[in-house]
Amino acid sequence: MNPARIMIVEDERISAHSLEQQLKKLGHSVVANVGRGADAVLAAERERPDCILMDIHLADSMDGIAAAEVIRARWDIPVVYLTAYADDETLARARATAPYGYLVKPYEIRSVEAVLQMAGARHAAERALKASEARLNLALDAARMSDFEINPAAGRVHCHRHGHSLLGDTVGELSFDDLVERIHPDGRDQLLTAYRHSLETGDVFDIEFRLGGFTEQVARWLRVVGKVHADGAIRHVYGVIEDVSARHENQARLAQAAQIVASASEAIFIADAAWRLESVNPAYRALLPDGASEALGHPSAILEQQTAELVTAIKVALVTDGSWQGELRFQSGAGEARHFWVSLVLLRDTAKSSHSVVGMLADISSLKAAQAKIEELAYHDALTGLPNRSLAHDRLAQAMLRSERTGMPFALLYIDLDRFKVINDRYGHEAGDQVLVETSHRMRSAIRQTDTLARLGGDEFIVIAEDVEMPQGALRVADELLQALSPPCAVADSLVACGASIGIAIYPQDAHDQDALLHAADQAMYQAKMAGGQRYRMFDANMLQTLLPGLELEHELRRALLHKEFVLHYQIQVDTTGAIVGAEALVRWRHPERGLLTPDQFIDKLEHMGMMDMFTQWVVQAACQQMAAWREQRHPIARVAVNVPPCALQHCALAGFIKETLARLQLPGACLEVEITESVLQQGLAAFACLDRIEALGCAIVLDDFGAGYASLSSIKHLPLVRLKIDREFVHDVEHNSRSVAIIETILTLATKLGMDVVAEGVETEAQLQRLKTLGCRIFQGYLFGRPTDAAALLPALRVPVS
């Protein structure tokens, strides 16, 4: 035996000392030698010896047996009792502590050594067994498995760990008959047959069955593996129980999924990493020729027809993103082109270090045909089949890009049929349509296939002629068109002459953008028609004099929006004490050449260009951003007013934009006022609904220039107005015009009755201010308090008079 660390517990100190010397001679070390039970417990905790030699009878309230009980329970240290005598009761108490031996006094040292060796060996075996049991228990717990024991003779089943939860019981022991009753009827005979066969042969039985009689929504399945162990004539069955419900549920789901795939109308396939087909559903077999069983193991036909670049892109997307979706074209053996929408998903099998591809195909050939038809209708004239205005603009834009890239000019011919209105009026629209179709065919045959012929609408057409010598090539095209159109057309059993007037413009010689080029060709066509028709005219720069100002302004306005040339100036509003109560945002255009422009110089053109919605949103956003800055700087301006044109209120997009802007800048609605003019009252219910939505955000609605427009008192009654602004025309002569005074008094009375405030705008003199105060006006705006200026200069430039 290897040297051991021994603790001696002996109240006879001479005997204890003698025993210690003998143990040391044998090579052992004595880590403690105490004479009381309590001291033995403390020493055992401190030293943790390999073995304790414990006298049963100690002169203490805690004898050796009591001390051994504590030590074994807490630290599992082997105890060998030392005793000279003991009665039966004491020996029974000692046996209950499972001692590792007895040494009867007096004892020989060889007996002590032998007992110590047996105690050490037994303790090592017990610890190894416990460690093995612990590992087994951990494995069973991790797998949520239960071990069981069946006593066939007694007909009892004992389960450990999770057995009671697996079997639906709160106890770990039940009768074998009770266990059989818990099994679903369709599995009982199978279990009993396997169990009896195992008892007869000693073979392992492994069986799965379903429990019955429980309230779970999902059936519980158990797997039982057992084997007979015979100890003489006594036989027991030992084994484990495993809950395999999840596996059965997954198998059921897989079967259900397989059924869904089999019955799906979409073609579904599974391919390996080399794109070889492993499985296809019936829809795939019906859809593609490689769906037959003999095609399995070969690459999919639809993927084999794709370009190497596309297949590589698909594989890269599958590896990086795990999926790919897109449209693939397939040419059948009969030459029929079909289109499929394909969805691919990569399934990685980390255990096998491989992957599969699952694909789903939907035949969209009919959808593609319908889309082509829709595009034909959307971009081609239904009557003549020619490109319509939308496609014409696209073709023209492409021609301009090619010209810029190659440096080659091209010609735009604007064609208007002569006397078409006379034909339409005299013979009817059906006859007019016949003429349009006939002239379209003639023009198509007169130009090259590379030229574009489009119908803009009515009897107006354009031809885009590229790669022709300028200007001779353009003139030659115009001549051929006039010759093709000069013969009369057959209409209602009559021959009618039609002819055409053609205007020619060269890009980029005559214009630098699409609108200007169309205008130039149109202007030239108009000159040809004025000259009598059935002729052409080249665009001349002199024709531009009537056209250029408007075109230049449109171009400059687009540039101004792009380059942020528009700015806001602000004019303050004050109350009767001179305190600032708000400011009105006024748009200015900082033109790079013409200086600061006011709205009356460009606002109508913006509306004509259809850009007022975008422009109004910019004004709202800029004003709100400035208001947020003022609030952060704690400036006294409580609200900012913006002017909204009537056209911006025809739909509710503005209300949504204001809501989003206020939320983003964390502004309350009361910080923004929306000023409208009386012409809004003529816009109808759509404008009213939009104003209601804006008012619901907490924004004030103010009627500007009141009394100078088309005010309807009935409409005013229904509008969510908070404030009226008296037009400056009445303020201007308030000092000496009694009629202006009467009108202002009437407005103030009306506003008071309707619960509204009134703002007098255009106040320029102290006399005007005092007269307005005497009439009862409480809010003022005008040059007297400050001219409109940018935000940076606004506060230092204030000159509010002291009341």
Short mmCIF file of N, CA, C and O in Angstrom, two decimals, residues 494-576:
data_model
loop_
_atom_site.label_atom_id
_atom_site.label_comp_id
_atom_site.label_asym_id
_atom_site.label_seq_id
_atom_site.Cartn_x
_atom_site.Cartn_y
_atom_site.Cartn_z
N SER A 494 -63.91 58.25 -102.35
CA SER A 494 -63.39 59.50 -102.91
C SER A 494 -61.88 59.52 -102.73
O SER A 494 -61.32 58.84 -101.86
N LEU A 495 -61.22 60.30 -103.53
CA LEU A 495 -59.80 60.52 -103.39
C LEU A 495 -59.58 61.92 -102.83
O LEU A 495 -60.05 62.91 -103.42
N VAL A 496 -58.91 61.99 -101.71
CA VAL A 496 -58.69 63.28 -101.05
C VAL A 496 -57.19 63.49 -100.90
O VAL A 496 -56.44 62.59 -100.53
N ALA A 497 -56.74 64.72 -101.23
CA ALA A 497 -55.33 65.07 -101.07
C ALA A 497 -55.08 65.46 -99.62
O ALA A 497 -55.89 66.15 -99.01
N CYS A 498 -53.98 65.01 -99.12
CA CYS A 498 -53.67 65.32 -97.71
C CYS A 498 -52.39 66.14 -97.63
O CYS A 498 -52.42 67.32 -97.34
N GLY A 499 -51.24 65.53 -97.93
CA GLY A 499 -49.98 66.26 -97.85
C GLY A 499 -49.56 66.51 -96.41
O GLY A 499 -50.23 66.10 -95.45
N ALA A 500 -48.42 67.22 -96.25
CA ALA A 500 -47.90 67.46 -94.91
C ALA A 500 -46.98 68.66 -94.89
O ALA A 500 -46.43 69.06 -95.93
N SER A 501 -46.84 69.22 -93.71
CA SER A 501 -45.86 70.28 -93.46
C SER A 501 -44.81 69.70 -92.52
O SER A 501 -45.14 69.06 -91.52
N ILE A 502 -43.52 69.93 -92.83
CA ILE A 502 -42.44 69.29 -92.08
C ILE A 502 -41.46 70.36 -91.60
O ILE A 502 -41.03 71.22 -92.38
N GLY A 503 -41.14 70.28 -90.32
CA GLY A 503 -40.11 71.14 -89.75
C GLY A 503 -38.90 70.30 -89.38
O GLY A 503 -39.04 69.19 -88.86
N ILE A 504 -37.70 70.82 -89.64
CA ILE A 504 -36.47 70.06 -89.41
C ILE A 504 -35.59 70.83 -88.43
O ILE A 504 -35.34 72.03 -88.62
N ALA A 505 -35.12 70.13 -87.41
CA ALA A 505 -34.16 70.69 -86.45
C ALA A 505 -33.00 69.71 -86.31
O ALA A 505 -33.19 68.49 -86.33
N ILE A 506 -31.79 70.23 -86.15
CA ILE A 506 -30.58 69.41 -86.06
C ILE A 506 -30.04 69.47 -84.63
O ILE A 506 -29.93 70.55 -84.04
N TYR A 507 -29.73 68.28 -84.08
CA TYR A 507 -29.10 68.22 -82.75
C TYR A 507 -27.62 67.91 -82.92
O TYR A 507 -27.26 67.04 -83.71
N PRO A 508 -26.76 68.63 -82.23
CA PRO A 508 -27.01 69.67 -81.23
C PRO A 508 -26.95 71.09 -81.78
O PRO A 508 -26.85 72.04 -81.00
N GLN A 509 -26.96 71.22 -83.08
CA GLN A 509 -26.81 72.54 -83.70
C GLN A 509 -27.91 73.50 -83.29
O GLN A 509 -27.65 74.67 -82.96
N ASP A 510 -29.17 73.02 -83.27
CA ASP A 510 -30.31 73.92 -83.06
C ASP A 510 -30.82 73.91 -81.62
O ASP A 510 -31.60 74.81 -81.27
N ALA A 511 -30.46 72.92 -80.81
CA ALA A 511 -30.94 72.88 -79.42
C ALA A 511 -30.06 71.90 -78.66
O ALA A 511 -29.44 71.00 -79.24
N HIS A 512 -30.06 72.06 -77.33
CA HIS A 512 -29.19 71.23 -76.50
C HIS A 512 -29.97 70.33 -75.54
O HIS A 512 -29.35 69.60 -74.76
N ASP A 513 -31.27 70.40 -75.56
CA ASP A 513 -32.05 69.46 -74.75
C ASP A 513 -33.29 69.03 -75.54
O ASP A 513 -33.61 69.60 -76.58
N GLN A 514 -33.97 68.05 -75.03
CA GLN A 514 -35.05 67.42 -75.77
C GLN A 514 -36.21 68.37 -76.02
O GLN A 514 -36.73 68.47 -77.15
N ASP A 515 -36.65 69.07 -74.97
CA ASP A 515 -37.78 69.98 -75.13
C ASP A 515 -37.48 71.07 -76.15
O ASP A 515 -38.32 71.42 -77.00
N ALA A 516 -36.27 71.62 -76.06
CA ALA A 516 -35.90 72.70 -76.98
C ALA A 516 -35.84 72.19 -78.41
O ALA A 516 -36.23 72.89 -79.36
N LEU A 517 -35.35 70.95 -78.58
CA LEU A 517 -35.26 70.39 -79.92
C LEU A 517 -36.65 70.18 -80.52
O LEU A 517 -36.90 70.49 -81.69
N LEU A 518 -37.57 69.67 -79.71
CA LEU A 518 -38.95 69.49 -80.19
C LEU A 518 -39.59 70.83 -80.51
O LEU A 518 -40.29 70.98 -81.52
N HIS A 519 -39.36 71.80 -79.65
CA HIS A 519 -39.91 73.13 -79.90
C HIS A 519 -39.34 73.72 -81.19
O HIS A 519 -40.08 74.36 -81.97
N ALA A 520 -38.06 73.52 -81.41
CA ALA A 520 -37.43 74.08 -82.62
C ALA A 520 -38.03 73.44 -83.87
O ALA A 520 -38.37 74.13 -84.84
N ALA A 521 -38.13 72.08 -83.88
CA ALA A 521 -38.71 71.41 -85.04
C ALA A 521 -40.17 71.81 -85.23
O ALA A 521 -40.64 71.98 -86.37
N ASP A 522 -40.90 71.95 -84.12
CA ASP A 522 -42.30 72.36 -84.20
C ASP A 522 -42.41 73.78 -84.78
O ASP A 522 -43.30 74.07 -85.60
N GLN A 523 -41.52 74.65 -84.36
CA GLN A 523 -41.53 76.02 -84.85
C GLN A 523 -41.25 76.04 -86.37
O GLN A 523 -41.89 76.79 -87.13
N ALA A 524 -40.31 75.21 -86.80
CA ALA A 524 -40.00 75.14 -88.23
C ALA A 524 -41.19 74.59 -89.01
O ALA A 524 -41.51 75.06 -90.12
N MET A 525 -41.86 73.56 -88.44
CA MET A 525 -43.06 73.00 -89.09
C MET A 525 -44.14 74.07 -89.21
O MET A 525 -44.83 74.17 -90.24
N TYR A 526 -44.28 74.89 -88.20
CA TYR A 526 -45.30 75.95 -88.22
C TYR A 526 -44.99 76.94 -89.35
O TYR A 526 -45.89 77.39 -90.06
N GLN A 527 -43.71 77.23 -89.55
CA GLN A 527 -43.33 78.14 -90.64
C GLN A 527 -43.66 77.52 -92.01
O GLN A 527 -44.10 78.21 -92.93
N ALA A 528 -43.47 76.20 -92.13
CA ALA A 528 -43.80 75.51 -93.38
C ALA A 528 -45.30 75.56 -93.63
O ALA A 528 -45.75 75.77 -94.77
N LYS A 529 -46.08 75.37 -92.61
CA LYS A 529 -47.54 75.40 -92.76
C LYS A 529 -47.99 76.80 -93.12
O LYS A 529 -48.91 77.00 -93.93
N MET A 530 -47.38 77.83 -92.49
CA MET A 530 -47.75 79.20 -92.79
C MET A 530 -47.42 79.57 -94.24
O MET A 530 -48.04 80.46 -94.83
N ALA A 531 -46.44 78.84 -94.80
CA ALA A 531 -46.05 79.12 -96.19
C ALA A 531 -46.94 78.39 -97.18
O ALA A 531 -46.68 78.47 -98.40
N GLY A 532 -47.95 77.66 -96.74
CA GLY A 532 -48.89 77.02 -97.63
C GLY A 532 -48.94 75.51 -97.53
O GLY A 532 -49.77 74.86 -98.16
N GLY A 533 -48.06 74.89 -96.74
CA GLY A 533 -48.09 73.45 -96.56
C GLY A 533 -47.45 72.68 -97.68
O GLY A 533 -47.02 73.25 -98.70
N GLN A 534 -47.38 71.35 -97.53
CA GLN A 534 -46.77 70.43 -98.49
C GLN A 534 -45.34 70.90 -98.81
O GLN A 534 -44.92 70.96 -99.96
N ARG A 535 -44.62 71.22 -97.77
CA ARG A 535 -43.24 71.66 -97.90
C ARG A 535 -42.53 71.47 -96.56
O ARG A 535 -43.15 71.14 -95.55
N TYR A 536 -41.25 71.68 -96.52
CA TYR A 536 -40.50 71.59 -95.27
C TYR A 536 -39.75 72.90 -95.05
O TYR A 536 -39.51 73.66 -95.99
N ARG A 537 -39.36 73.10 -93.83
CA ARG A 537 -38.54 74.25 -93.46
C ARG A 537 -37.47 73.78 -92.45
O ARG A 537 -37.76 73.01 -91.54
N MET A 538 -36.26 74.25 -92.66
CA MET A 538 -35.20 74.03 -91.68
C MET A 538 -35.34 75.07 -90.56
O MET A 538 -35.74 76.21 -90.82
N PHE A 539 -35.02 74.66 -89.37
CA PHE A 539 -35.10 75.60 -88.26
C PHE A 539 -34.06 76.69 -88.43
O PHE A 539 -32.91 76.45 -88.81
N ASP A 540 -34.50 77.91 -88.16
CA ASP A 540 -33.63 79.08 -88.24
C ASP A 540 -33.58 79.73 -86.86
O ASP A 540 -34.59 79.80 -86.17
N ALA A 541 -32.41 80.22 -86.49
CA ALA A 541 -32.27 80.82 -85.17
C ALA A 541 -33.21 82.00 -84.97
O ALA A 541 -33.61 82.32 -83.85
N ASN A 542 -33.60 82.65 -86.08
CA ASN A 542 -34.52 83.77 -85.95
C ASN A 542 -35.89 83.32 -85.44
O ASN A 542 -36.63 84.10 -84.85
N MET A 543 -36.23 82.07 -85.71
CA MET A 543 -37.49 81.55 -85.20
C MET A 543 -37.49 81.45 -83.68
O MET A 543 -38.53 81.35 -83.04
N LEU A 544 -36.30 81.44 -83.11
CA LEU A 544 -36.16 81.21 -81.67
C LEU A 544 -36.55 82.42 -80.85
O LEU A 544 -36.76 82.31 -79.64
N GLN A 545 -36.66 83.56 -81.51
CA GLN A 545 -36.91 84.77 -80.73
C GLN A 545 -38.22 84.70 -79.96
O GLN A 545 -38.33 85.24 -78.86
N THR A 546 -39.22 84.07 -80.55
CA THR A 546 -40.50 83.94 -79.84
C THR A 546 -40.51 82.76 -78.89
O THR A 546 -41.44 82.60 -78.10
N LEU A 547 -39.49 81.94 -78.97
CA LEU A 547 -39.49 80.69 -78.22
C LEU A 547 -38.51 80.71 -77.06
O LEU A 547 -38.75 80.13 -76.01
N LEU A 548 -37.40 81.44 -77.24
CA LEU A 548 -36.28 81.32 -76.33
C LEU A 548 -36.56 81.77 -74.90
O LEU A 548 -36.16 81.08 -73.95
N PRO A 549 -37.21 82.91 -74.68
CA PRO A 549 -37.36 83.34 -73.28
C PRO A 549 -38.01 82.29 -72.39
O PRO A 549 -37.54 82.03 -71.28
N GLY A 550 -39.08 81.71 -72.86
CA GLY A 550 -39.75 80.70 -72.04
C GLY A 550 -38.90 79.48 -71.80
O GLY A 550 -38.84 78.93 -70.70
N LEU A 551 -38.22 79.02 -72.85
CA LEU A 551 -37.35 77.85 -72.71
C LEU A 551 -36.19 78.13 -71.77
O LEU A 551 -35.80 77.29 -70.96
N GLU A 552 -35.60 79.31 -71.89
CA GLU A 552 -34.48 79.66 -71.02
C GLU A 552 -34.91 79.70 -69.56
O GLU A 552 -34.20 79.24 -68.67
N LEU A 553 -36.09 80.27 -69.33
CA LEU A 553 -36.57 80.34 -67.95
C LEU A 553 -36.79 78.95 -67.38
O LEU A 553 -36.43 78.68 -66.22
N GLU A 554 -37.37 78.03 -68.18
CA GLU A 554 -37.56 76.67 -67.70
C GLU A 554 -36.22 76.02 -67.37
O GLU A 554 -36.07 75.37 -66.33
N HIS A 555 -35.26 76.20 -68.23
CA HIS A 555 -33.94 75.62 -68.00
C HIS A 555 -33.31 76.20 -66.73
O HIS A 555 -32.72 75.46 -65.91
N GLU A 556 -33.44 77.51 -66.56
CA GLU A 556 -32.84 78.14 -65.38
C GLU A 556 -33.54 77.72 -64.10
O GLU A 556 -32.89 77.56 -63.05
N LEU A 557 -34.85 77.52 -64.15
CA LEU A 557 -35.56 77.08 -62.96
C LEU A 557 -35.15 75.67 -62.56
O LEU A 557 -34.99 75.36 -61.37
N ARG A 558 -34.99 74.80 -63.55
CA ARG A 558 -34.52 73.44 -63.23
C ARG A 558 -33.12 73.50 -62.61
O ARG A 558 -32.82 72.78 -61.66
N ARG A 559 -32.28 74.36 -63.17
CA ARG A 559 -30.94 74.52 -62.62
C ARG A 559 -31.00 75.10 -61.20
O ARG A 559 -30.23 74.70 -60.31
N ALA A 560 -31.92 76.03 -60.96
CA ALA A 560 -32.03 76.66 -59.65
C ALA A 560 -32.40 75.64 -58.57
O ALA A 560 -31.86 75.66 -57.46
N LEU A 561 -33.34 74.74 -58.91
CA LEU A 561 -33.69 73.70 -57.95
C LEU A 561 -32.53 72.76 -57.69
O LEU A 561 -32.28 72.34 -56.57
N LEU A 562 -31.79 72.45 -58.76
CA LEU A 562 -30.67 71.52 -58.62
C LEU A 562 -29.53 72.15 -57.83
O LEU A 562 -28.91 71.49 -56.99
N HIS A 563 -29.26 73.43 -58.08
CA HIS A 563 -28.12 74.09 -57.44
C HIS A 563 -28.51 74.87 -56.18
O HIS A 563 -27.68 75.64 -55.67
N LYS A 564 -29.73 74.70 -55.72
CA LYS A 564 -30.19 75.33 -54.47
C LYS A 564 -30.04 76.84 -54.52
O LYS A 564 -29.50 77.47 -53.59
N GLU A 565 -30.55 77.45 -55.60
CA GLU A 565 -30.48 78.90 -55.73
C GLU A 565 -31.64 79.60 -55.05
O GLU A 565 -31.62 80.82 -54.89
N PHE A 566 -32.67 78.84 -54.67
CA PHE A 566 -33.81 79.44 -53.97
C PHE A 566 -33.46 79.60 -52.49
O PHE A 566 -32.83 78.74 -51.89
N VAL A 567 -33.89 80.72 -51.91
CA VAL A 567 -33.65 80.99 -50.49
C VAL A 567 -34.95 81.52 -49.88
O VAL A 567 -35.87 81.93 -50.60
N LEU A 568 -35.01 81.51 -48.58
CA LEU A 568 -36.16 82.07 -47.87
C LEU A 568 -35.74 83.33 -47.14
O LEU A 568 -34.71 83.35 -46.45
N HIS A 569 -36.51 84.37 -47.31
CA HIS A 569 -36.39 85.57 -46.49
C HIS A 569 -37.58 85.60 -45.54
O HIS A 569 -38.63 85.02 -45.81
N TYR A 570 -37.42 86.30 -44.44
CA TYR A 570 -38.45 86.29 -43.40
C TYR A 570 -38.82 87.72 -43.03
O TYR A 570 -37.96 88.60 -42.91
N GLN A 571 -40.14 87.94 -42.86
CA GLN A 571 -40.64 89.23 -42.41
C GLN A 571 -41.43 88.99 -41.13
O GLN A 571 -42.33 88.14 -41.08
N ILE A 572 -41.08 89.76 -40.09
CA ILE A 572 -41.67 89.50 -38.77
C ILE A 572 -43.09 90.03 -38.69
O ILE A 572 -43.51 90.90 -39.46
N GLN A 573 -43.84 89.45 -37.73
CA GLN A 573 -45.17 89.92 -37.35
C GLN A 573 -45.12 90.28 -35.87
O GLN A 573 -44.52 89.55 -35.08
N VAL A 574 -45.74 91.43 -35.51
CA VAL A 574 -45.70 91.89 -34.10
C VAL A 574 -47.12 92.14 -33.61
O VAL A 574 -48.07 92.28 -34.41
N ASP A 575 -47.26 92.18 -32.27
CA ASP A 575 -48.56 92.51 -31.70
C ASP A 575 -48.58 93.98 -31.29
O ASP A 575 -47.66 94.74 -31.62
N THR A 576 -49.61 94.40 -30.57
CA THR A 576 -49.78 95.82 -30.24
C THR A 576 -48.70 96.33 -29.30
O THR A 576 -48.47 97.54 -29.21
#
